[in-house]
mmCIF file of C-alpha atoms in Angstrom:
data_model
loop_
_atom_site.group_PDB
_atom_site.id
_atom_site.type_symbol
_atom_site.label_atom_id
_atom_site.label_comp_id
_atom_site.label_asym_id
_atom_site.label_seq_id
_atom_site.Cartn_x
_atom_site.Cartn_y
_atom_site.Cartn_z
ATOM 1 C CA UNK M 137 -11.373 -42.997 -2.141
ATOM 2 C CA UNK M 138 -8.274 -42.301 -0.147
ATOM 3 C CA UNK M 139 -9.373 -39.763 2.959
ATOM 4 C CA UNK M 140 -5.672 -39.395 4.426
ATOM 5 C CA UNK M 141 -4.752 -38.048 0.936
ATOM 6 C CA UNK M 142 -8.046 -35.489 0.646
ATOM 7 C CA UNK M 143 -6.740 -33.861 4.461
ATOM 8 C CA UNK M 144 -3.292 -33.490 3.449
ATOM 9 C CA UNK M 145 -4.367 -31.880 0.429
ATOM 10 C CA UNK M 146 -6.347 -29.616 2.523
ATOM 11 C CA UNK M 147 -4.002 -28.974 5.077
ATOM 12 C CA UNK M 148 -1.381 -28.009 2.254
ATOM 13 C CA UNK M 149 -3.587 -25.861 0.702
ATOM 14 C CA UNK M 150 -4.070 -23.740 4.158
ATOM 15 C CA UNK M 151 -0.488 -23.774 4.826
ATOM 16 C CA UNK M 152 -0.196 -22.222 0.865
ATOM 17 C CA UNK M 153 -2.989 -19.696 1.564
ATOM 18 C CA UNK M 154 -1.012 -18.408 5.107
ATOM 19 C CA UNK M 155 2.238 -18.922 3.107
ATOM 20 C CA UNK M 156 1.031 -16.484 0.798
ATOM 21 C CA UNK M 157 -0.546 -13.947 3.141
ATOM 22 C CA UNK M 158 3.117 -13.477 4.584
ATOM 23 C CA UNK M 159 4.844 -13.218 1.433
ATOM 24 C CA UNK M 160 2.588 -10.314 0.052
ATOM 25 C CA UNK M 161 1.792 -8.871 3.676
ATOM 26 C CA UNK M 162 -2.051 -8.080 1.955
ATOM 27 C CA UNK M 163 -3.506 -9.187 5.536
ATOM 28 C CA UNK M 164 -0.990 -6.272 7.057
ATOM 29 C CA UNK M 165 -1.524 -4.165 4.499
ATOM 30 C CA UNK M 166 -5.603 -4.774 5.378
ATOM 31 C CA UNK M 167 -4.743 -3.845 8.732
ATOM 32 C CA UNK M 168 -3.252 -0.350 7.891
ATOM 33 C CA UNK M 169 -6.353 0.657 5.966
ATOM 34 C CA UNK M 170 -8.699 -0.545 8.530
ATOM 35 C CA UNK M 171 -6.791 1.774 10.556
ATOM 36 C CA UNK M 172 -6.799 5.072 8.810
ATOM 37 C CA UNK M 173 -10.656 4.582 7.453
ATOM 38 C CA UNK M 174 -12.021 3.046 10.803
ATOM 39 C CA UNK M 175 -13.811 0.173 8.442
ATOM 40 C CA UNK M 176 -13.680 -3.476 9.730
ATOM 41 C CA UNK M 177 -10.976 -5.484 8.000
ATOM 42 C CA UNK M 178 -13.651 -6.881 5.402
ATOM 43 C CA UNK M 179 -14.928 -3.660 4.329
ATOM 44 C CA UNK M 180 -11.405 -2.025 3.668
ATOM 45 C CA UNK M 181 -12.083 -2.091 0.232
ATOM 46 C CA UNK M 182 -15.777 -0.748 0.399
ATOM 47 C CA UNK M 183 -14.334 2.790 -1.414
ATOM 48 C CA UNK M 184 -17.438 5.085 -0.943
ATOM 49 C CA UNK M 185 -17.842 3.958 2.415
ATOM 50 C CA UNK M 186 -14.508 4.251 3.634
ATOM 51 C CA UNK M 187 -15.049 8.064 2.181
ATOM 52 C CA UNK M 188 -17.603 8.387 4.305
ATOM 53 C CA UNK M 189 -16.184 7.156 7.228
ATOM 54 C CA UNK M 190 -13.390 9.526 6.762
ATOM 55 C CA UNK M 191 -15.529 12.885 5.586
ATOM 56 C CA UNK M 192 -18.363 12.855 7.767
ATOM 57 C CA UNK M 193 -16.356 12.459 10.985
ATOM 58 C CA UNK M 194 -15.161 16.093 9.618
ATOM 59 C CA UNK M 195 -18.180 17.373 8.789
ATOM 60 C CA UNK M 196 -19.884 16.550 12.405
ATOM 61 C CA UNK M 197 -16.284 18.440 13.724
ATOM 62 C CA UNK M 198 -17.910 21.223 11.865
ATOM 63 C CA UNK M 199 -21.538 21.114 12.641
ATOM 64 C CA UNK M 200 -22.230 19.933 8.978
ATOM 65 C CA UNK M 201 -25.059 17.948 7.953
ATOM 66 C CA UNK M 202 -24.367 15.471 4.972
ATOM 67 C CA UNK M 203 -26.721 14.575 2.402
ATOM 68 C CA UNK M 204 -28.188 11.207 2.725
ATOM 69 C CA UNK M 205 -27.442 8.517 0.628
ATOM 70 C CA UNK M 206 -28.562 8.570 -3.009
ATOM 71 C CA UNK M 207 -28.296 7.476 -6.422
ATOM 72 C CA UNK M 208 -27.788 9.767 -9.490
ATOM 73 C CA UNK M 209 -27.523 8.764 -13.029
ATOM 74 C CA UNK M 210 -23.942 9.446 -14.771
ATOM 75 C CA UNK M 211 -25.672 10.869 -18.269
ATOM 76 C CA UNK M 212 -22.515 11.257 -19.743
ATOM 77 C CA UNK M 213 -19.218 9.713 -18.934
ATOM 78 C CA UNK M 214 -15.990 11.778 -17.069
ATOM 79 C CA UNK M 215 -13.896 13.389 -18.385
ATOM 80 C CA UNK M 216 -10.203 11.501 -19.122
ATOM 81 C CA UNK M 217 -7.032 12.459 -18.846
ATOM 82 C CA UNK M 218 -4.867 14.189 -21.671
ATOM 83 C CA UNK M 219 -3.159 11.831 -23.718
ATOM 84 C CA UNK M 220 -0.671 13.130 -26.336
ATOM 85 C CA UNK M 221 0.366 11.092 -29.464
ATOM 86 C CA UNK M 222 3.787 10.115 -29.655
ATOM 87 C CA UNK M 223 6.083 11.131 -32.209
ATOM 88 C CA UNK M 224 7.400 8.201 -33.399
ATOM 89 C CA UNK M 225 10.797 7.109 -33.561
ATOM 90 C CA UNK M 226 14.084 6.148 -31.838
ATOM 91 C CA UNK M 227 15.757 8.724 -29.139
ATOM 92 C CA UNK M 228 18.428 8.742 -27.008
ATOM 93 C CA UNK M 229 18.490 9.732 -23.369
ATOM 94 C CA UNK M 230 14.505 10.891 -22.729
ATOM 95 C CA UNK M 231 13.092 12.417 -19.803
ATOM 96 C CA UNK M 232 10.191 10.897 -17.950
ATOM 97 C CA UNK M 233 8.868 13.373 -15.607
ATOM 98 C CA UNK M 234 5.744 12.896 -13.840
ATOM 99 C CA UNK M 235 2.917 14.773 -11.195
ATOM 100 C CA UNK M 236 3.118 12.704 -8.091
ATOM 101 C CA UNK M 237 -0.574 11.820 -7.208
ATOM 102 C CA UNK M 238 -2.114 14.127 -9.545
ATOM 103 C CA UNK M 239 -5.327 14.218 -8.322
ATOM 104 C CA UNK M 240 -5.257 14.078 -5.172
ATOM 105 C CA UNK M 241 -2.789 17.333 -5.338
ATOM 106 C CA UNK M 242 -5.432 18.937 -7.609
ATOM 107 C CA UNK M 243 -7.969 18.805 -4.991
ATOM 108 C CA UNK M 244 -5.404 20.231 -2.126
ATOM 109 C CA UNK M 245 -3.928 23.167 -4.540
ATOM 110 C CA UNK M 246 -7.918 24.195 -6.109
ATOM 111 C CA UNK M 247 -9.836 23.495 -2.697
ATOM 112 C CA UNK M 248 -11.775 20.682 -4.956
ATOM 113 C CA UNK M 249 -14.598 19.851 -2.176
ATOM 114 C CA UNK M 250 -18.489 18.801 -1.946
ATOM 115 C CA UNK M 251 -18.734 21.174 0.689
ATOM 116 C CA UNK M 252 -17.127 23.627 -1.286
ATOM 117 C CA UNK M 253 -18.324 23.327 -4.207
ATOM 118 C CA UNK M 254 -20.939 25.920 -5.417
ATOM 119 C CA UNK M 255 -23.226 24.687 -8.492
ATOM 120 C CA UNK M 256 -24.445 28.522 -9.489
ATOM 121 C CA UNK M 257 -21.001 30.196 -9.201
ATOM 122 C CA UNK M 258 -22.278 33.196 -7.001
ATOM 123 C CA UNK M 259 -20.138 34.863 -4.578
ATOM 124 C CA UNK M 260 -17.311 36.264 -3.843
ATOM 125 C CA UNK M 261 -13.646 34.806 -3.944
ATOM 126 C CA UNK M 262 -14.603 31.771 -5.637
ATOM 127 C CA UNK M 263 -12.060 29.260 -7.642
ATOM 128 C CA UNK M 264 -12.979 28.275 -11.236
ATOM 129 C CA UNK M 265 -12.029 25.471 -12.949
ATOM 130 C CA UNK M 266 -11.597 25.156 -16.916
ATOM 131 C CA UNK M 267 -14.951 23.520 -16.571
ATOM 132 C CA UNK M 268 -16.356 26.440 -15.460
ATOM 133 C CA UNK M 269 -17.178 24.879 -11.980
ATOM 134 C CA UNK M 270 -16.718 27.171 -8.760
ATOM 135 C CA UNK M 271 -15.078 26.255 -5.232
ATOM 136 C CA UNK M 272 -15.251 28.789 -2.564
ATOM 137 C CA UNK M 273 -11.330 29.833 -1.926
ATOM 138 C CA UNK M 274 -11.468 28.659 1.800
ATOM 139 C CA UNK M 275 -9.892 25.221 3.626
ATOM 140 C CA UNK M 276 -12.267 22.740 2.306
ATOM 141 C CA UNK M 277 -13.074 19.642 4.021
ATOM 142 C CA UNK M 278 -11.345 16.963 1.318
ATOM 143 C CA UNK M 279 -8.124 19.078 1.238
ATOM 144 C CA UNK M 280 -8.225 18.792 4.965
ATOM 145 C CA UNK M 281 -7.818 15.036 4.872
ATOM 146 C CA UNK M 282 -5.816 14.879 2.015
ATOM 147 C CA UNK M 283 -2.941 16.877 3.718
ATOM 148 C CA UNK M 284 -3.092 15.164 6.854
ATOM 149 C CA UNK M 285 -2.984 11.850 4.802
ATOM 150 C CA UNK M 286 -0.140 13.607 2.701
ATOM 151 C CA UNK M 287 1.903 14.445 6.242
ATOM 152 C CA UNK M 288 1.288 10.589 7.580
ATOM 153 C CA UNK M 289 2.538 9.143 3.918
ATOM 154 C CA UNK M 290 5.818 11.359 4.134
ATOM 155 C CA UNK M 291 6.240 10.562 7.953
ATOM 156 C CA UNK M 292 5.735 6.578 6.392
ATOM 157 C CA UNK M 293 8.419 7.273 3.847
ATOM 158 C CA UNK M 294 10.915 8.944 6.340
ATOM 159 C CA UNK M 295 10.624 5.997 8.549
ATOM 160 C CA UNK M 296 10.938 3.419 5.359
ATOM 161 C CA UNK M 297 7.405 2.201 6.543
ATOM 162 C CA UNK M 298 6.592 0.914 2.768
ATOM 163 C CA UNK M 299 3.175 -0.611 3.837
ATOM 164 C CA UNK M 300 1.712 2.508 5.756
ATOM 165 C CA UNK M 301 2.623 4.266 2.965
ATOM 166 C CA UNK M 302 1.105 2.347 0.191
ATOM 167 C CA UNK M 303 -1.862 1.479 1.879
ATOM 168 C CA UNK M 304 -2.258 5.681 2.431
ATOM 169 C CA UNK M 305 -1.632 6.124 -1.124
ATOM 170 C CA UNK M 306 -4.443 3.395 -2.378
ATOM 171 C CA UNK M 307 -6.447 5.378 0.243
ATOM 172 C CA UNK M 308 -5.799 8.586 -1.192
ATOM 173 C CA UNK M 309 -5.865 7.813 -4.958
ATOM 174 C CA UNK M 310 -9.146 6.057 -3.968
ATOM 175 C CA UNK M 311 -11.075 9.318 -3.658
ATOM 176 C CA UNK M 312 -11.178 10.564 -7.224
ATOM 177 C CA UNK M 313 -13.213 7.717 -7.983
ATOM 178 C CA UNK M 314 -15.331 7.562 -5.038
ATOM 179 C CA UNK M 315 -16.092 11.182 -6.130
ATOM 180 C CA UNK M 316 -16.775 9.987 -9.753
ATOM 181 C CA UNK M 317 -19.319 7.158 -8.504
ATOM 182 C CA UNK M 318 -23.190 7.486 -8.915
ATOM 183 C CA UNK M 319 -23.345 5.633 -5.593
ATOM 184 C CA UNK M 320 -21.765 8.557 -3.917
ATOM 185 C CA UNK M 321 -23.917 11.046 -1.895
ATOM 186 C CA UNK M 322 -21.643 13.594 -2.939
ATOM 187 C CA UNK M 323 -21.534 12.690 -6.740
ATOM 188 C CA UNK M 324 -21.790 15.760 -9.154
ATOM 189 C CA UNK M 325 -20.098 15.696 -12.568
ATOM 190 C CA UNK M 326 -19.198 19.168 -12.788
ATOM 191 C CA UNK M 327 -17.450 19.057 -9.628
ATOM 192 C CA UNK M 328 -15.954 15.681 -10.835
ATOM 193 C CA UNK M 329 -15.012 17.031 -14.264
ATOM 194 C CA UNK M 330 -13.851 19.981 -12.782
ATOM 195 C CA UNK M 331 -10.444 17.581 -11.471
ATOM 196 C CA UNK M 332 -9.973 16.088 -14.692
ATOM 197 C CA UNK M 333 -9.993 19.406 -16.748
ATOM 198 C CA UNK M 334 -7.703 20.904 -13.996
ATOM 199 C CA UNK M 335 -4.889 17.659 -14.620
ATOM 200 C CA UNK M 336 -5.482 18.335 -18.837
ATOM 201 C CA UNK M 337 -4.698 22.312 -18.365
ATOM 202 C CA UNK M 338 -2.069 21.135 -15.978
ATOM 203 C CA UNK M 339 -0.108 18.743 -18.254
ATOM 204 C CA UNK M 340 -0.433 21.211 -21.148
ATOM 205 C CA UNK M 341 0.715 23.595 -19.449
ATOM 206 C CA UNK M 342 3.720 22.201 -18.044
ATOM 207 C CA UNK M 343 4.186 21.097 -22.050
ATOM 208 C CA UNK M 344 4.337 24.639 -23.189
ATOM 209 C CA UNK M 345 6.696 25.881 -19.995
ATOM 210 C CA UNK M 346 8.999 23.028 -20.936
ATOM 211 C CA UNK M 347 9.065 23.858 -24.126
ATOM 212 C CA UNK M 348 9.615 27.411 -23.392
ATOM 213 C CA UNK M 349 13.118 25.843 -21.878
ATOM 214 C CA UNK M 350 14.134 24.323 -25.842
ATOM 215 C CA UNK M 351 13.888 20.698 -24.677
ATOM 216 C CA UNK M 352 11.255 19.079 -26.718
ATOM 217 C CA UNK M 353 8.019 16.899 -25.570
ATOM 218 C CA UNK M 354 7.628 13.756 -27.724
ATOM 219 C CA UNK M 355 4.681 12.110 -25.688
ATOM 220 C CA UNK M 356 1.999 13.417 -22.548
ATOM 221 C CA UNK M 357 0.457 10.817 -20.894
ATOM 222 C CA UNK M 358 -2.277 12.225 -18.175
ATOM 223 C CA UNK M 359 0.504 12.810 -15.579
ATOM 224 C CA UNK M 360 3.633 12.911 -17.433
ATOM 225 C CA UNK M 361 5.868 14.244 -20.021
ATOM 226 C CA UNK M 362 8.881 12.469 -22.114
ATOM 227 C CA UNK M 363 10.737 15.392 -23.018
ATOM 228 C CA UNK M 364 14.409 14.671 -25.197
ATOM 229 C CA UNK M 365 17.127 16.215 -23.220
ATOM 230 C CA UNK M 366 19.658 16.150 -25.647
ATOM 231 C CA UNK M 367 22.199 14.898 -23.105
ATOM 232 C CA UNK M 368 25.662 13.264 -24.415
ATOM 233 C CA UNK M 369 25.422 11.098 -21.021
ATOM 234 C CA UNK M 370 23.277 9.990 -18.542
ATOM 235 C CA UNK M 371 24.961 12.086 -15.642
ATOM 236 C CA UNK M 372 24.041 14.922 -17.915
ATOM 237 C CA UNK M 373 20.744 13.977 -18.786
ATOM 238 C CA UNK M 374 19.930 13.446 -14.795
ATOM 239 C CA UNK M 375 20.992 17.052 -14.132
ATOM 240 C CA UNK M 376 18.586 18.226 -16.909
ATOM 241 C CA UNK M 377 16.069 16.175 -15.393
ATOM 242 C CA UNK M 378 16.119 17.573 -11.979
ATOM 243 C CA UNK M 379 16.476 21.335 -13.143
ATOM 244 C CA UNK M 380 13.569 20.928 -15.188
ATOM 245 C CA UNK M 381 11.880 19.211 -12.048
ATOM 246 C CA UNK M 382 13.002 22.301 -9.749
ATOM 247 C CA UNK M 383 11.760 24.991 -12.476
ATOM 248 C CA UNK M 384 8.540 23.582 -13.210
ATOM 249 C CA UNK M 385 7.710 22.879 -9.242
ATOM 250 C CA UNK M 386 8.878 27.197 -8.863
ATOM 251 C CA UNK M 387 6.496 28.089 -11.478
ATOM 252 C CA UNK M 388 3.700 26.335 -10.556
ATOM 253 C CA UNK M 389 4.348 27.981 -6.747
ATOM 254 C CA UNK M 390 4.188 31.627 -8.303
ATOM 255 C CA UNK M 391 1.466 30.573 -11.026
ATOM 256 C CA UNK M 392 -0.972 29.071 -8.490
ATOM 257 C CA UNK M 393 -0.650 32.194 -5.925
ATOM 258 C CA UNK M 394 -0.545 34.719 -9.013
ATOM 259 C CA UNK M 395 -4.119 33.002 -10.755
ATOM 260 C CA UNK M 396 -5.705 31.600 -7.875
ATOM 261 C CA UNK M 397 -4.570 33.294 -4.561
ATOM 262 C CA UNK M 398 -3.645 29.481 -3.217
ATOM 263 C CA UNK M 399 -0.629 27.720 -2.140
ATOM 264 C CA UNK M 400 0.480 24.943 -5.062
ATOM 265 C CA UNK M 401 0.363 21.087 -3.644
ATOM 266 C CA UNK M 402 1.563 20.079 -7.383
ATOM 267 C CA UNK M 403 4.620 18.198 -7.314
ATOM 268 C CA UNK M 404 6.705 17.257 -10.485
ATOM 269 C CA UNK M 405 9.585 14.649 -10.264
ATOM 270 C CA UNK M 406 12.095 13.694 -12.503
ATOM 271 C CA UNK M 407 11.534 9.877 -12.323
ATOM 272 C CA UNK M 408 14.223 8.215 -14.628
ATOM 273 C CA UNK M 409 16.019 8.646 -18.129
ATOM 274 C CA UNK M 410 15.479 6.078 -20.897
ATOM 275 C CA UNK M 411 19.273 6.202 -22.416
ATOM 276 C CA UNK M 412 17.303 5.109 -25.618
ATOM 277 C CA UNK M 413 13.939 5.152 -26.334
ATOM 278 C CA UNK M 414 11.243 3.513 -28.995
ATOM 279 C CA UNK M 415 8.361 5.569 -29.856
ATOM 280 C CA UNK M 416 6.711 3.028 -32.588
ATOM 281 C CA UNK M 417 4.107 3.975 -35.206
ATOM 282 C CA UNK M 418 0.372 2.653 -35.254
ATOM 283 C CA UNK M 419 0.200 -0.227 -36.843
ATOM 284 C CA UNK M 420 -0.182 0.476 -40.939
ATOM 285 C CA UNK M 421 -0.212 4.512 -39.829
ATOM 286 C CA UNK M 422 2.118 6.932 -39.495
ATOM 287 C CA UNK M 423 0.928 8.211 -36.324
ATOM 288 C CA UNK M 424 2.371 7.661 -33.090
ATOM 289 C CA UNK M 425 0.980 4.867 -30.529
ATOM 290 C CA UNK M 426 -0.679 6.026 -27.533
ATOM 291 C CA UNK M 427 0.223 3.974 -24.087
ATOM 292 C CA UNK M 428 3.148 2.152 -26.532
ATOM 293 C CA UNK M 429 6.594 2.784 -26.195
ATOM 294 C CA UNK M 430 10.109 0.459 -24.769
ATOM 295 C CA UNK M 431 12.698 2.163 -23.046
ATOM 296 C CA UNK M 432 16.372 1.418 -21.634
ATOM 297 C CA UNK M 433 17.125 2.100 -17.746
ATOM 298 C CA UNK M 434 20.274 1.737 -16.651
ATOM 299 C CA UNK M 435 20.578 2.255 -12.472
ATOM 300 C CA UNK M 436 23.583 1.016 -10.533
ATOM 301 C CA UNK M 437 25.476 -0.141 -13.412
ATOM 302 C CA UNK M 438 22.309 -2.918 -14.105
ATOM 303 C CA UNK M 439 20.514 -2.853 -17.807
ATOM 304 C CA UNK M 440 16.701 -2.937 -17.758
ATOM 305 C CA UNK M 441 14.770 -2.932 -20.811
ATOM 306 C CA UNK M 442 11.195 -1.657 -19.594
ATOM 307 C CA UNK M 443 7.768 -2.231 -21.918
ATOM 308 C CA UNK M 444 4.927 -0.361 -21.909
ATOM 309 C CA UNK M 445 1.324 -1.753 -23.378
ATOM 310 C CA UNK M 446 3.685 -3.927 -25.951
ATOM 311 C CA UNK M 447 3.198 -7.610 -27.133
ATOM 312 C CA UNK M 448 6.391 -8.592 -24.487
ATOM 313 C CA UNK M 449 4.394 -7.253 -21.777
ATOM 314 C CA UNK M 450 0.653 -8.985 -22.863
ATOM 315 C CA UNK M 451 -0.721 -12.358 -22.277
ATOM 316 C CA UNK M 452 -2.356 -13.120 -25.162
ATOM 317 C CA UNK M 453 1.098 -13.851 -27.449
ATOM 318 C CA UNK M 454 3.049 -16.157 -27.665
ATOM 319 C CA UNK M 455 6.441 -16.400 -25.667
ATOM 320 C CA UNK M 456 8.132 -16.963 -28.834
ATOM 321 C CA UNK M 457 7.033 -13.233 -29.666
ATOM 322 C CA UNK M 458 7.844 -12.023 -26.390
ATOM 323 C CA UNK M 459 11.607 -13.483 -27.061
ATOM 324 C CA UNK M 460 12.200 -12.113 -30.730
ATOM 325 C CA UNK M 461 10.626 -8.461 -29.209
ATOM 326 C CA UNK M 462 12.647 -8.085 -26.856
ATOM 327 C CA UNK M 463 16.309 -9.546 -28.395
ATOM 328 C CA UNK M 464 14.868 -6.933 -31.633
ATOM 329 C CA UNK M 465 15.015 -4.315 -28.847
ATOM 330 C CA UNK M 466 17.937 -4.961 -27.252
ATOM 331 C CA UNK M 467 19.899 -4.723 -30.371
ATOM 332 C CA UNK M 468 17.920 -1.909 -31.613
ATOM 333 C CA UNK M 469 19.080 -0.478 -28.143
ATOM 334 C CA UNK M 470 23.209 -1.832 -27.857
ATOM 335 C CA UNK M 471 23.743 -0.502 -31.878
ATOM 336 C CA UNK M 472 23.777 -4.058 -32.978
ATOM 337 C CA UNK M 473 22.613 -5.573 -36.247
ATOM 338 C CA UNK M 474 19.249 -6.892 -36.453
ATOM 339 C CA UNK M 475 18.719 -7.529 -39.901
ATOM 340 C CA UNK M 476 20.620 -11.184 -39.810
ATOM 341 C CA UNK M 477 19.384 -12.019 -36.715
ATOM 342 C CA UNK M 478 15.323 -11.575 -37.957
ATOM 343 C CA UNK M 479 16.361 -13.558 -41.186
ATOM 344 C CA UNK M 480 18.175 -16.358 -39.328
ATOM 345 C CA UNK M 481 15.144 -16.149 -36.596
ATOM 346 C CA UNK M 482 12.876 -16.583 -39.629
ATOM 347 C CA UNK M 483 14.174 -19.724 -41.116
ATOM 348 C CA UNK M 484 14.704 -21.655 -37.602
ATOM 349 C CA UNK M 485 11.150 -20.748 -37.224
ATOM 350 C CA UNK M 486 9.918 -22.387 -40.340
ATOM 351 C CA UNK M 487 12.279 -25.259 -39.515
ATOM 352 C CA UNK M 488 10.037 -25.946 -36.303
ATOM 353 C CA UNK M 489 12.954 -24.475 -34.090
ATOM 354 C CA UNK M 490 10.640 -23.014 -31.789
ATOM 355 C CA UNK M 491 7.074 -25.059 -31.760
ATOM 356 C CA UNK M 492 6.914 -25.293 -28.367
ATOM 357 C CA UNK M 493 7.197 -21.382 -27.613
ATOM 358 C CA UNK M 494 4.283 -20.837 -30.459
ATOM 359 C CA UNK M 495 1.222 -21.616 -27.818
ATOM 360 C CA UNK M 496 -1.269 -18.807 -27.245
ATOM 361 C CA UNK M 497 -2.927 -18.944 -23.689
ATOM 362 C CA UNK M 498 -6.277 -17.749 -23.374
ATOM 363 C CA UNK M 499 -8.751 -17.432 -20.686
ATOM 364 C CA UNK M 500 -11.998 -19.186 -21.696
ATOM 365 C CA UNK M 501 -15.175 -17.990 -18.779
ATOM 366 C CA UNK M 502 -17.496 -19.772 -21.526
ATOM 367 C CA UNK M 503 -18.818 -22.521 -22.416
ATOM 368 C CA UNK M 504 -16.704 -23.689 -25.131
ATOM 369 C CA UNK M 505 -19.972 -24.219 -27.961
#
C-alpha cells in the first residue's frame, strides 16, 4: 500500500547486505580462495573440487593419470580423534598445549598421499601407519601442496596478512575431509583412517613423554593436552609451557627420523595458561566431562573467563543461567564465597527478581502441530 516505503526498505536492506560484506571481508576472503584453488568465486566452497583443482594440476606436472570420478560407499564410519576424560576438579595454573594443524602436518611428516598410498603393503621402504596402511617413503603429491601452502601461510603471517592466511588455513584443513568424502575419486578408508590413527598415537604419545617430564595430563582432546604445571605464578607457568613446547617439538624431530626415516612437520605450541581451571564431573557421575571445562586467562593485565561446551556458552538456556554460571565461576575463580551469594540468588529468584531473564529461545523449522 505505500510503494516509496517498500523501495526504501529495499534499498536499506542492500546497503545492510554491502555493509556487512565490508565488516566481515567474506567477499575478500572469497577472493583469496578463488585465488589459491583457481575455482570461480561461487565454487570456493565446492571442497572436493577445489582438491581437484589443486592435485591434478600436479599430477599432469608428473605425467599422472587420475582416476575418474566415482562414488564409494563409507561401510563404516572414520575413525575420530582421541578424546581423554577429564579428571575432575579445580586447578591452578594449567597448560594448554596444542598440534598446530594436526592433520594437515600428519600428511607432510608420514607422506599421507593417494598417489602414495599402496593398498597391499608390498615393497620396499614403505611407511606404516597404526592402521596398518602403507605409503611409499618418497615426496608425495599432497605433502607437496601442503608445504607450499604451509610456506605462503607463514609468508601471510610475517606480513600480518590475516585474510591470506586464514583463507590458506580453511584451504588446508579442508583436505582431511575432502579425503574422508565418498564423493572423492581418491576416497579410501584405510588411507583415511590411516591420519586419524596417526593424530591418536600422536597425542598419546606426547601424553606419556610429558609425563615422563613429572607434570601431569588432566585432559587430551584430539590435538591437545592440559597438563598442571605446578607453577606458583603465571611468569613461571609460561616458562614451563614453552620448555615443554621446545622438548616435545626436539623429540618428535629425532623420533620421526629414528622410526620413519622422515623429517617431522609436527608442531606443538604452548597456547595459554588457565591461572585456574574447572574440570566438572558428568552430571550424577563421577567421571570427568568430555569437551566441558571453564578456565581463567589473564593477558595484558585483562581477566577473561573462557567456556568451553558449558550452559554460558549454549543457546538453548536461559540468560538468567548464563549470569549465575558465570558470577559462580568467577568467585569460584577470585577465592570468594559463593555459598551466600547462590542462597540470596535463590530467594530473589523465587521472588520473581529475574522473570524476564528466565526465557528459553528455540529454533522451531516445524510446523508447530
Amino acid at each position: 500500500n505505500d510503494p516509496q516505503k517498500l523501495v526504501d526498505y529495499n534499498f536499506k536492506d542492500a546497503d545492510l547486505v554491502l555493509k556487512i560484506l565490508d565488516k566481515t571481508k567474506v567477499l575478500d576472503l572469497t577472493v583469496h580462495r578463488s585465488i589459491l584453488t583457481g575455482m570461480p568465486l561461487d565454487r570456493v566452497n565446492a571442497s572436493i573440487a577445489s582438491f581437484d583443482s589443486l592435485y591434478i594440476k600436479e599430477c599432469i606436472k608428473r605425467n599422472i593419470v587420475v582416476p575418474t570420478g566415482k562414488y564409494s560407499a563409507k561401510e563404516f564410519p572414520i575413525k575420530g580423534g582421541y578424546v581423554k576424560e577429564s579428571i575432575p576438579g579445580i586447578y591452578n595454573y594449567i597448560l594448554i598445549l596444542d598440534f598446530k594443524s594436526l592433520y594437515p602436518s600428519i600428511m607432510r611428516t608420514f607422506n599421507i598421499d593417494p598417489f602414495s598410498f599402496v593398498p597391499d603393503c608390498k615393497g620396499k621402504n614403505l611407511i606404516r601407519a597404526p592402521n596398518n596402511a602403507c605409503f611409499r617413503n618418497e615426496d608425495g603429491i599432497l605433502p607437496v601442496i601442503l608445504t607450499r601452502l604451509y610456506n605462503e601461510r607463514e609468508f601471510a603471517r610475517k606480513n600480518k596478512d590475516e585474510l591470506t592466511r586464514y583463507a590458506i588455513k580453511i584451504l588446508s584443513n579442508s583436505f582431511f575431509g575432502v579425503l574422508g568424502n565418498p564423493n572423492c575419486r581418491f576416497f579410501d578408508m584405510n588411507m583415511v583412517n590411516a591420519i586419524t590413527y596417526f593424530g591418536q598415537f600422536i597425542i598419546k604419545l606426547t601424553m606419556d613423554e610429558i609425563e615422563k617430564l613429572n607434570y601431569k595430563v588432566v585432559y587430551c582432546d584430539t590435538d591437545a593436552a592440559f597438563v598442571v604445571s605446578n607453577a606458583k605464578s603465571l611468569d613461571e607457568a609460561d616458562r614451563i609451557g614453552k620448555k615443554i613446547q621446545d622438548f616435545i617439538n626436539d623429540f618428535y624431530k629425532d623420533f620421526i627420523n629414528t622410526e620413519y626415516n622422515r623429517e617431522s612437520f609436527l608442531e606443538f605450541v604452548y597456547d595459554k595458561c588457565f591461572v585456574k581451571c574447572v574440570m566438572p564431573k558428568l552430571r550424577k557421575s563421577d567421571v570427568g566431562a568430555k569437551k566441558r571445562y571453564a578456565g581463567l586467562v589473564i593477558k595484558d593485565v585483562k581477566e577473561e573467563i573462557q567456556f568451553v561446551g558449558m550452559e554460558f556458552i549454549r543457546d538453548d538456556w536461559t540468560e538468567l543461567s548464563k549470569k549465575f554460571q558465570h558470577e559462580l565461576y568467577d568467585r569460584i575463580f577470585h577465592n570468594k564465597g559463593f555459598v551466600d551469594y547462590i542462597k540470596s540468588f535463590l530467594k530473589d529468584l523465587k521472588a520473581g527478581a529475574y522473570d524476564s531473564s528466565l526465557v528459553y529461545r528455540k529454533n522451531l523449522r516445524k510446523e508447530l502441530d
